[in-house]
């Protein structure tokens, strides 16, 4: 018998742990060091703007990882994950708004500026508690998870699958976008939440705060990767994969498809919420456009580019596509959407297993050892 | 198993016809857009019985299995397990956990998973989400998987993805999955379709073994088949289905000499 903890430490090959440690050391040690230690003019100095940029990419990586768990393993293509990300972001944004206190333009100790502007007299009930970081942090996870739980329960119980599920998740995020656009909702309408000052008393403009937020993103991504690997390497992970490939067969073995999907969907939504919460203080704003249906589709493209059902591949896909986006929107601002569309078509037609699959194929094509029989067919 | 939550039909007196049966179907009707795939079908299987069901294509054999396993809800009729549990009110997973296992007409195994993993998923045990998340395979369970792999002759392929098996091997893997579940009632839909003669013979022997084996308590089997030779080799009571209801029932010889059966099925 092996305990689950034992399994967590054992089931990965040594190569995984080695890469995990090396990448972790680089991201958590080398990157901050190169930013903080060498002087501004040193050739080794990592420019300040790179830190929140990398932090933003890592949040996208976490979001892609979350989607890969539910899509790549459980076979549920959610095209509404942007909503869970945005809800986590709004929960963090609400805390950051309340941290502003009297430093706002109107200097109201209780009400954020946009509420004063709308001539509101009282703080809405759902803004209560967000002055406490711990409460906000709890909401970052709970709000997306509860929405996923309720929405998923209704959808999975009625056996809504495939493209129908994808469409209703798009509808969900679209509906939330319209709602958050309304001023009366009390989330800043069109403009969203912005002008943040500090987090837990640390000034968001300080480079050390930025490095700390970046480091928190690294840690969150690493922890989430381990959690997801634990899930997919468990028997539940095999039930998920079995369900992805032959859903009804799983039922006849006595497993609840609804419960399995709900677990993956809810865990995934919670991880997406955490990604959103880390994203907001690093980019300095959250607004309803984060709910836009196109955003959610883009997440699916990251995962497809990296390789579905691989976890690490999804993260790499998010990093690669977003790095390309940053570069391309600078070089050829109008070309991005065409590039994204072309990328999607190319991946669907030529690289069904994404970059991870391509790397695997190239690796196998190396002459040395003749490929084993099973690999030829894989 | 959460017995309290099972829908128990109103207590039936000792005179109830379902009393003492493992599976009881009475007046079961299923219509698809007005077409009756099952038409007042009645069938009783005794504990420990081996029953073969034959009938021309479209007779309703697979639909009957769909009704028993919760995939299809009947429009009318009783479907009782163990004499008292109403299967028409349970879903597929609940019925499977009750002790009914099924092999599909088209072999359905989990193609991306290894043979070992396929059997591990079928292994009898807790099915809850958290229980599965923290599940660890005991040495005993590993041995059991090894035994079943040997029994179905797939030991040397244990690590291959099931998608790479031949059609016949998939049939056998699915039978292996059925065995892992230790079910009380096994439903086999055309288990020898597409198998070679030698494989068919071996399957017949395996089915007879399963039916005789009492080490895990009484086991009942319902085998749906087209192949007459195969049905004969099982030497069990035969039910002939035609247009959704029972046309004849009895020994293979009695059935084969029944003029109505000859007319609709055997004579063609
Ligand atoms: N889901 C369905 N929708 C419509 N017709 C169906 C469906 N399932 C089965 N049928 C019809 O019901 C009849 C019985 O089918 P089936 O039970 O598969 O027969 P068998 O297994 O004896 O060959 C066939 O005529 C088939 O076309
Ligand atoms: Mg059939």
XYZ file of C-alpha atoms and ligand atoms in Angstrom:
674
model
C 0.000 0.000 0.000
C 1.185 3.510 -0.764
C -0.283 6.615 0.796
C -1.534 9.384 -1.504
C 1.343 11.603 -0.385
C 3.760 8.849 -1.207
C 2.163 8.570 -4.598
C 2.493 12.308 -5.177
C 6.212 12.054 -4.616
C 6.694 8.813 -6.439
C 4.612 8.680 -9.523
C 6.516 11.294 -11.434
C 9.650 10.269 -13.154
C 12.891 11.812 -11.961
C 13.058 13.892 -15.101
C 9.895 15.723 -14.128
C 11.166 16.597 -10.665
C 14.496 17.663 -12.066
C 12.910 19.996 -14.634
C 10.463 21.216 -12.011
C 13.336 22.125 -9.665
C 15.437 23.749 -12.390
C 12.597 25.806 -13.856
C 11.462 26.717 -10.347
C 14.957 27.886 -9.382
C 15.284 29.981 -12.530
C 11.862 31.603 -12.211
C 11.970 32.081 -8.481
C 15.674 32.788 -7.981
C 17.461 33.901 -11.101
C 14.770 36.120 -12.626
C 14.161 38.275 -9.510
C 17.901 38.412 -8.862
C 18.683 39.654 -12.354
C 16.059 42.322 -11.914
C 16.939 43.515 -8.428
C 20.734 43.158 -8.118
C 22.548 44.446 -11.240
C 22.471 48.218 -11.829
C 20.060 49.663 -14.396
C 22.802 49.966 -16.985
C 24.341 46.556 -16.487
C 24.002 44.169 -19.449
C 22.701 41.535 -17.024
C 19.878 43.708 -15.721
C 16.399 42.412 -16.465
C 14.293 45.487 -17.283
C 11.626 46.354 -14.726
C 8.745 46.111 -17.183
C 9.599 42.430 -17.747
C 8.602 41.381 -14.236
C 4.852 42.141 -14.395
C 4.866 40.987 -18.010
C 6.267 37.593 -17.028
C 3.881 37.531 -14.079
C 0.974 38.131 -16.454
C 2.126 35.281 -18.716
C 2.338 32.950 -15.736
C -1.248 33.827 -14.782
C -2.284 32.923 -18.317
C -0.287 29.712 -17.913
C -2.249 28.897 -14.768
C -5.492 29.640 -16.593
C -4.491 27.329 -19.459
C -3.521 24.623 -16.974
C -6.979 24.912 -15.393
C -8.678 24.546 -18.768
C -6.489 21.589 -19.706
C -7.605 19.703 -16.606
C -11.251 19.942 -17.561
C -10.873 19.828 -21.363
C -7.766 17.729 -21.971
C -8.567 15.149 -19.309
C -12.287 15.269 -18.551
C -13.261 16.095 -22.136
C -15.373 19.118 -21.184
C -14.535 21.969 -23.556
C -15.471 25.002 -21.504
C -15.453 28.161 -23.569
C -16.333 30.216 -20.525
C -13.196 29.939 -18.449
C -12.509 33.612 -18.962
C -15.495 34.220 -16.680
C -13.964 32.310 -13.767
C -10.689 34.152 -14.328
C -12.503 37.496 -14.371
C -14.535 36.700 -11.248
C -11.357 35.873 -9.331
C -9.929 39.113 -10.702
C -12.945 41.146 -9.603
C -12.804 39.650 -6.096
C -9.168 40.749 -5.834
C -10.039 44.098 -7.440
C -12.703 44.734 -4.807
C -10.142 44.228 -2.061
C -7.702 46.546 -3.822
C -10.445 49.189 -4.239
C -11.235 49.130 -0.547
C -7.528 49.346 0.279
C -7.493 52.752 -1.460
C -9.566 54.202 1.382
C -9.393 57.986 1.620
C -6.698 58.233 -1.051
C -9.327 58.218 -3.813
C -10.160 61.310 -5.830
C -13.226 61.945 -3.657
C -11.511 60.873 -0.461
C -14.510 58.859 0.714
C -13.297 56.438 3.415
C -15.893 53.776 2.590
C -17.073 54.167 -0.990
C -14.867 53.612 -4.037
C -14.700 56.612 -6.369
C -17.085 55.238 -8.978
C -19.806 54.835 -6.352
C -19.365 58.397 -5.147
C -19.541 59.488 -8.766
C -22.840 57.603 -9.163
C -24.030 59.419 -6.007
C -24.402 56.186 -4.058
C -24.769 56.716 -0.345
C -24.049 53.263 0.966
C -21.698 50.419 0.209
C -23.689 47.558 -1.410
C -23.936 44.474 0.838
C -21.827 42.358 -1.512
C -18.900 44.730 -1.036
C -18.880 44.022 2.701
C -15.921 42.102 4.022
C -13.731 42.879 1.034
C -11.649 45.218 3.163
C -10.189 42.053 4.707
C -7.611 40.352 2.516
C -8.395 36.894 3.906
C -12.082 37.281 3.048
C -11.265 38.498 -0.450
C -8.825 35.627 -0.946
C -11.551 33.200 0.063
C -13.963 34.784 -2.420
C -11.330 34.554 -5.159
C -11.714 30.791 -4.921
C -15.297 30.431 -3.708
C -17.131 32.637 -6.194
C -15.806 30.949 -9.358
C -16.023 27.518 -7.729
C -19.645 28.012 -6.652
C -20.651 29.328 -10.059
C -18.967 26.320 -11.679
C -20.637 23.976 -9.220
C -24.148 25.292 -9.861
C -23.729 25.821 -13.599
C -21.960 22.476 -14.008
C -24.525 20.620 -11.969
C -27.362 21.919 -14.131
C -25.500 21.210 -17.368
C -23.897 17.856 -16.584
C -26.982 16.466 -14.867
C -28.978 17.163 -18.039
C -26.210 15.454 -19.997
C -25.361 18.511 -22.045
C -22.101 17.622 -23.770
C -19.837 18.526 -26.640
C -20.522 21.602 -28.678
C -23.758 22.359 -26.777
C -21.828 22.629 -23.550
C -19.248 24.865 -25.215
C -22.017 27.130 -26.470
C -23.756 27.507 -23.121
C -20.440 28.312 -21.425
C -19.958 31.026 -24.041
C -23.442 32.275 -23.241
C -22.579 32.281 -19.537
C -19.519 34.481 -19.942
C -21.374 36.736 -22.417
C -24.239 37.217 -19.960
C -21.781 38.060 -17.183
C -20.032 40.538 -19.460
C -23.303 42.368 -20.159
C -24.146 42.365 -16.461
C -20.760 43.728 -15.416
C -21.007 46.457 -18.040
C -24.015 47.890 -16.196
C -23.208 50.640 -13.696
C -26.067 49.535 -11.426
C -24.290 46.211 -10.805
C -21.849 48.066 -8.599
C -18.603 46.848 -10.155
C -17.553 50.039 -11.880
C -19.403 49.350 -15.129
C -17.500 49.995 -18.320
C -14.337 51.165 -16.568
C -14.138 48.300 -14.152
C -11.924 48.584 -11.112
C -8.607 50.410 -11.294
C -6.320 53.046 -9.696
C -5.209 50.505 -7.097
C -2.746 51.774 -4.515
C -1.454 48.950 -2.384
C -1.887 45.330 -1.398
C -1.513 44.289 2.256
C 0.116 47.687 2.794
C 2.744 47.238 0.081
C 2.796 49.906 -2.588
C 1.937 48.365 -5.950
C 4.303 50.795 -7.709
C 7.341 49.505 -5.808
C 9.511 47.188 -7.826
C 9.853 44.827 -4.829
C 6.062 44.512 -4.634
C 6.014 43.702 -8.334
C 8.684 41.066 -7.863
C 6.746 39.616 -4.931
C 3.554 39.384 -7.011
C 5.506 37.760 -9.811
C 6.987 35.273 -7.336
C 3.519 34.541 -5.961
C 2.420 33.727 -9.525
C 5.340 31.319 -9.921
C 4.468 29.584 -6.652
C 0.765 29.401 -7.496
C 1.485 27.949 -10.918
C 3.900 25.373 -9.487
C 1.461 24.336 -6.762
C -1.420 24.124 -9.227
C 0.666 21.980 -11.554
C 1.387 19.538 -8.726
C -2.283 19.445 -7.704
C -3.359 18.777 -11.277
C -0.735 16.067 -11.703
C -1.906 14.468 -8.500
C -5.471 14.442 -9.826
C -4.681 13.105 -13.289
C -2.354 10.405 -11.941
C -5.024 9.177 -9.531
C -7.672 6.644 -10.351
C -10.071 9.569 -10.644
C -7.800 10.902 -13.395
C -8.167 7.618 -15.242
C -11.946 7.782 -14.767
C -11.797 11.273 -16.300
C -9.835 10.070 -19.313
C -12.109 7.058 -19.725
C -15.099 9.388 -19.587
C -13.522 11.688 -22.173
C -13.191 8.799 -24.623
C -16.336 6.747 -23.870
C -18.658 8.616 -21.586
C -21.559 6.220 -21.377
C -19.314 3.203 -20.845
C -18.075 4.771 -17.616
C -21.631 4.910 -16.308
C -22.104 1.191 -16.849
C -19.049 0.598 -14.654
C -20.846 2.415 -11.849
C -19.054 5.775 -11.905
C -21.012 9.006 -11.787
C -20.176 11.024 -14.879
C -21.912 14.060 -13.398
C -19.857 13.969 -10.196
C -16.581 13.402 -12.034
C -17.157 16.285 -14.433
C -18.337 18.498 -11.614
C -15.161 17.827 -9.642
C -12.905 18.671 -12.582
C -14.958 21.710 -13.601
C -15.120 23.160 -10.087
C -11.442 22.600 -9.307
C -10.592 24.100 -12.671
C -12.773 27.166 -12.040
C -11.131 27.714 -8.639
C -7.676 27.607 -10.252
C -8.844 30.034 -12.938
C -10.085 32.359 -10.194
C -6.673 32.312 -8.503
C -5.056 33.117 -11.844
C -7.367 36.118 -12.235
C -6.641 37.331 -8.713
C -2.887 37.285 -9.320
C -3.325 38.918 -12.710
C -5.252 41.990 -11.574
C -2.680 43.626 -9.248
C 0.031 43.021 -11.862
C -1.830 44.669 -14.740
C -3.533 47.235 -12.516
C -7.073 46.935 -13.866
C -10.026 44.583 -14.245
C -12.944 45.444 -16.498
C -15.854 43.624 -18.158
C -13.932 42.968 -21.357
C -12.226 40.123 -19.481
C -15.579 38.333 -19.755
C -15.700 38.681 -23.529
C -16.448 35.341 -25.248
C -13.418 35.775 -27.521
C -11.110 35.735 -24.489
C -12.365 32.315 -23.487
C -11.861 30.983 -26.990
C -8.306 32.286 -26.913
C -7.609 30.215 -23.786
C -8.700 27.095 -25.631
C -6.301 28.014 -28.444
C -3.399 28.276 -25.988
C -4.182 24.796 -24.732
C -4.578 23.381 -28.223
C -1.278 24.952 -29.314
C 0.565 23.563 -26.304
C -1.059 20.161 -26.455
C -4.241 18.971 -24.788
C -4.090 16.511 -21.937
C -0.481 17.219 -21.015
C -0.753 19.953 -18.316
C 2.785 21.247 -18.899
C 2.005 21.623 -22.598
C -0.964 23.856 -21.826
C 1.234 26.157 -19.747
C 3.857 26.319 -22.492
C 1.133 26.996 -25.056
C -0.119 29.965 -23.043
C 3.412 31.345 -22.683
C 4.271 30.854 -26.358
C 1.077 32.328 -27.781
C 1.154 35.307 -25.424
C 4.806 36.025 -26.084
C 3.962 35.964 -29.799
C 1.009 38.236 -29.112
C 3.127 40.786 -27.247
C 5.674 40.822 -30.027
C 3.182 40.864 -32.888
C 0.857 43.520 -31.456
C 3.949 45.706 -31.211
C 5.276 44.920 -34.686
C 2.056 44.473 -36.701
C -0.911 45.560 -34.569
C -3.575 44.563 -37.101
C -2.231 41.107 -37.781
C -2.901 39.524 -34.416
C -6.419 38.205 -34.990
C -5.450 36.774 -38.366
C -2.444 35.163 -36.804
C -4.568 33.667 -34.030
C -7.063 32.295 -36.536
C -4.319 30.853 -38.717
C -2.673 29.343 -35.656
C -5.904 27.670 -34.648
C -6.446 26.201 -38.096
C -2.831 25.053 -38.318
C -2.959 23.352 -34.948
C -6.268 21.660 -35.692
C -5.143 20.366 -39.071
C -1.434 19.733 -38.670
C -0.668 19.482 -34.979
C -3.582 17.763 -33.250
C -1.373 17.126 -30.217
C 0.083 20.621 -30.197
C 3.701 21.560 -29.577
C 4.077 18.799 -26.993
C 3.004 16.238 -29.571
C 5.399 17.725 -32.120
C 8.285 17.586 -29.635
C 7.408 13.960 -28.888
C 7.362 13.099 -32.577
C 10.700 14.785 -33.272
C 12.182 13.076 -30.240
C 11.028 9.701 -31.487
C 12.228 10.294 -35.014
C 15.817 10.409 -33.821
C 17.488 7.369 -35.330
C 19.256 5.717 -32.387
C 16.927 3.242 -30.700
C 14.354 1.663 -33.033
C 10.906 2.759 -31.854
C 8.949 0.254 -29.855
C 5.834 -1.174 -31.435
C 3.424 0.798 -29.284
C 5.056 4.090 -30.147
C 4.615 3.638 -33.858
C 0.863 3.574 -33.513
C 0.544 6.169 -30.829
C -23.695 0.246 -0.886
C -26.458 2.715 0.022
C -29.268 0.227 0.256
C -31.662 2.649 1.978
C -31.813 4.836 -1.092
C -32.918 2.110 -3.450
C -36.439 2.423 -4.739
C -38.179 -0.614 -3.338
C -41.491 -1.402 -4.900
C -44.437 -1.751 -2.563
C -43.925 -5.000 -0.656
C -45.038 -7.920 -2.708
C -46.552 -10.897 -0.982
C -44.940 -14.290 -1.221
C -47.308 -14.856 -4.099
C -45.592 -12.190 -6.228
C -44.372 -13.668 -9.490
C -41.094 -11.762 -9.117
C -40.373 -13.533 -5.826
C -37.144 -15.500 -5.943
C -36.025 -14.239 -9.365
C -32.838 -12.325 -10.059
C -34.343 -10.503 -13.031
C -38.022 -10.027 -13.749
C -39.429 -8.261 -16.783
C -43.171 -8.011 -17.189
C -45.073 -6.293 -19.993
C -42.096 -4.109 -20.925
C -42.816 -1.832 -23.860
C -40.422 0.615 -25.511
C -41.442 2.748 -28.484
C -39.245 4.851 -30.699
C -41.460 7.327 -32.534
C -44.377 4.945 -32.451
C -42.319 1.909 -33.479
C -42.380 -0.699 -30.710
C -38.853 -2.017 -30.259
C -40.144 -3.974 -27.244
C -43.752 -5.028 -27.149
C -45.056 -6.303 -23.797
C -41.891 -8.313 -23.243
C -41.877 -10.647 -20.265
C -38.895 -12.632 -19.074
C -37.850 -14.164 -15.770
C -34.280 -15.206 -14.945
C -33.618 -17.349 -11.869
C -30.583 -16.839 -9.625
C -27.622 -18.759 -10.986
C -29.307 -19.341 -14.324
C -27.578 -19.195 -17.694
C -30.010 -17.997 -20.358
C -29.440 -17.499 -24.042
C -31.538 -15.066 -26.051
C -31.744 -15.296 -29.820
C -33.743 -13.445 -32.410
C -33.361 -11.861 -35.834
C -31.766 -8.466 -36.247
C -34.003 -5.760 -34.869
C -35.875 -8.160 -32.589
C -35.151 -5.898 -29.625
C -32.362 -7.833 -27.897
C -30.079 -4.845 -27.403
C -33.029 -2.639 -26.447
C -33.901 -5.177 -23.748
C -30.384 -4.807 -22.309
C -30.687 -1.025 -22.536
C -33.833 -1.203 -20.427
C -32.283 -3.483 -17.810
C -29.154 -1.341 -17.453
C -30.986 1.990 -17.250
C -29.961 3.358 -20.625
C -33.522 3.375 -21.930
C -36.657 4.000 -19.886
C -39.567 1.717 -20.793
C -42.930 3.278 -21.619
C -44.682 0.572 -19.659
C -43.943 -2.561 -17.674
C -42.021 -3.761 -14.624
C -38.304 -4.378 -14.478
C -37.251 -5.816 -11.129
C -33.854 -6.931 -9.913
C -33.549 -9.442 -7.113
C -37.334 -9.703 -6.966
C -37.925 -6.240 -5.567
C -35.614 -3.439 -6.803
C -37.313 -1.327 -9.483
C -34.659 -0.734 -12.139
C -36.763 1.706 -14.133
C -36.168 4.364 -11.497
C -32.375 4.071 -11.318
C -29.650 5.463 -13.556
C -26.897 3.471 -15.242
C -24.321 3.946 -12.502
C -26.714 2.982 -9.710
C -27.756 -0.158 -11.581
C -24.127 -1.108 -12.170
C -23.408 -0.655 -8.472
C -26.370 -2.854 -7.662
C -24.658 -5.830 -9.291
C -25.541 -5.809 -12.985
C -22.718 -5.822 -15.514
C -22.914 -5.531 -19.252
C -20.800 -6.309 -22.281
C -21.791 -4.252 -25.276
C -22.557 -5.533 -28.750
C -19.877 -3.269 -30.165
C -16.892 -3.831 -27.909
C -16.330 -0.646 -25.932
C -13.091 -0.435 -24.018
C -11.145 2.681 -23.065
C -8.830 2.889 -26.039
C -6.298 5.357 -24.678
C -5.855 3.528 -21.375
C -3.748 0.420 -20.922
C -5.381 -2.980 -20.507
C -4.305 -2.921 -16.887
C -5.991 0.458 -16.344
C -9.128 -0.727 -18.109
C -9.379 -3.605 -15.665
C -8.469 -1.407 -12.703
C -11.365 0.921 -13.515
C -13.717 -2.039 -13.682
C -12.435 -3.485 -10.388
C -15.144 -3.711 -7.769
C -14.664 -1.033 -5.138
C -15.853 2.377 -3.984
C -17.014 4.578 -6.865
C -17.268 7.953 -5.115
C -15.267 10.914 -6.422
C -13.089 11.414 -3.357
C -12.653 7.683 -2.816
C -11.363 7.394 -6.384
C -9.121 10.435 -6.010
C -7.339 8.924 -3.005
C -7.593 5.305 -4.139
C -4.502 3.159 -3.910
C -4.281 -0.245 -5.524
C -3.705 -3.004 -2.980
C -1.459 -5.967 -3.697
C -4.525 -8.171 -3.555
C -6.283 -6.127 -6.208
C -3.181 -6.251 -8.397
C -3.188 -10.025 -8.116
C -6.834 -10.114 -9.069
C -6.136 -8.018 -12.181
C -3.282 -10.392 -13.001
C -5.605 -13.386 -12.656
C -8.194 -11.905 -14.967
C -5.516 -10.944 -17.502
C -4.376 -14.563 -17.513
C -7.934 -15.821 -17.770
C -8.618 -13.745 -20.890
C -5.143 -14.494 -22.258
C -3.910 -10.903 -22.471
C -1.154 -10.894 -19.842
C 1.641 -9.947 -22.220
C -0.346 -6.959 -23.507
C -1.188 -5.529 -20.082
C 0.693 -2.289 -20.706
C -0.544 -1.623 -24.240
C -3.285 0.917 -24.873
C -6.510 -0.986 -25.415
C -6.978 0.773 -28.756
C -4.262 -1.431 -30.222
C -6.071 -4.699 -29.566
C -7.702 -6.720 -32.315
C -11.480 -6.946 -32.387
C -11.439 -10.355 -30.707
C -9.053 -9.190 -28.008
C -11.284 -6.226 -27.264
C -14.239 -8.599 -26.836
C -12.186 -10.541 -24.337
C -10.919 -7.486 -22.535
C -14.505 -6.381 -22.114
C -15.402 -9.759 -20.683
C -12.420 -9.333 -18.365
C -13.782 -5.960 -17.271
C -17.085 -7.630 -16.534
C -15.311 -10.193 -14.361
C -13.444 -7.517 -12.408
C -16.753 -6.104 -11.221
C -17.893 -9.338 -9.536
C -21.457 -8.701 -10.622
C -24.389 -10.941 -9.764
C -26.010 -10.611 -13.152
C -23.995 -10.467 -16.371
C -25.513 -9.382 -19.656
C -23.480 -10.266 -22.736
C -24.587 -8.785 -26.036
C -23.254 -10.874 -28.928
C -19.973 -11.819 -27.231
C -18.680 -13.862 -30.162
C -19.579 -11.544 -33.036
C -16.544 -11.246 -35.270
C -14.556 -13.935 -33.460
C -12.808 -16.884 -35.115
C -14.131 -20.410 -34.516
C -11.388 -21.142 -32.020
C -12.068 -17.898 -30.161
C -15.795 -18.645 -30.180
C -15.180 -22.041 -28.628
C -12.930 -20.556 -25.971
C -15.570 -17.924 -25.192
C -18.229 -20.596 -24.787
C -15.973 -22.460 -22.365
C -15.357 -19.254 -20.415
C -19.074 -18.499 -20.185
C -19.797 -22.025 -18.945
C -17.019 -21.655 -16.355
C -18.484 -18.377 -15.167
C -21.921 -19.864 -14.895
C -20.696 -22.864 -12.882
C -18.289 -20.919 -10.667
C -19.906 -20.319 -7.283
C -16.819 -19.050 -5.442
C -18.238 -15.525 -5.270
C -21.849 -16.564 -4.817
C -24.445 -17.280 -7.443
C -23.955 -15.582 -10.766
C -26.624 -15.311 -13.451
C -25.868 -14.751 -17.114
C -27.966 -13.613 -20.043
C -26.206 -14.180 -23.343
C -27.600 -12.650 -26.514
C -26.331 -14.317 -29.648
C -26.927 -14.919 -33.310
C -24.642 -17.879 -33.772
C -26.700 -21.091 -33.441
C -23.721 -23.376 -32.927
C -22.536 -21.178 -30.130
C -25.952 -21.140 -28.471
C -26.130 -24.910 -28.774
C -22.720 -25.302 -27.138
C -23.961 -23.422 -24.082
C -26.771 -25.966 -23.667
C -28.961 -23.555 -21.740
C -32.594 -22.541 -21.880
C -33.247 -20.419 -24.971
C -35.588 -17.456 -25.334
C -36.500 -16.431 -28.869
C -37.332 -12.753 -29.331
C -39.275 -11.520 -32.313
C -40.619 -8.025 -32.918
C -40.083 -7.050 -29.326
C -41.723 -9.969 -27.551
C -41.054 -13.578 -26.686
C -41.871 -15.951 -29.501
C -40.781 -19.188 -27.856
C -38.844 -20.456 -24.876
C -37.284 -23.835 -24.116
C -34.358 -26.060 -24.933
C -32.447 -25.419 -28.113
C -33.947 -28.526 -29.747
C -37.491 -27.595 -28.798
C -36.987 -24.088 -30.065
C -35.377 -25.159 -33.301
C -38.280 -27.447 -34.109
C -40.932 -24.867 -33.215
C -42.659 -24.046 -36.512
C -43.174 -20.364 -35.671
C -39.527 -19.967 -34.835
C -38.531 -21.711 -38.033
C -40.780 -19.394 -39.966
C -39.514 -16.075 -38.631
C -35.945 -16.817 -37.889
C -34.309 -20.121 -38.527
C -35.905 -20.873 -41.841
C -34.529 -17.801 -43.541
N -32.510 4.724 -30.115
C -33.301 4.207 -31.046
N -34.081 5.002 -31.798
C -34.901 4.500 -32.752
N -35.011 3.192 -33.019
C -34.260 2.333 -32.320
C -33.363 2.792 -31.300
N -32.738 1.717 -30.747
C -33.205 0.655 -31.402
N -34.123 0.999 -32.336
C -34.880 0.104 -33.202
O -35.453 -0.872 -32.383
C -35.384 -2.142 -32.990
C -34.689 -3.109 -32.072
O -33.319 -2.832 -32.058
P -32.269 -3.681 -31.236
O -32.748 -3.794 -29.848
O -30.948 -3.077 -31.453
O -32.345 -5.090 -31.968
P -31.364 -6.337 -31.873
O -30.336 -6.059 -30.838
O -32.257 -7.473 -31.516
O -30.781 -6.501 -33.233
C -34.671 -1.959 -34.323
O -35.612 -1.883 -35.339
C -33.971 -0.638 -34.155
O -33.862 0.023 -35.384
Mg -28.299 -5.932 -30.953
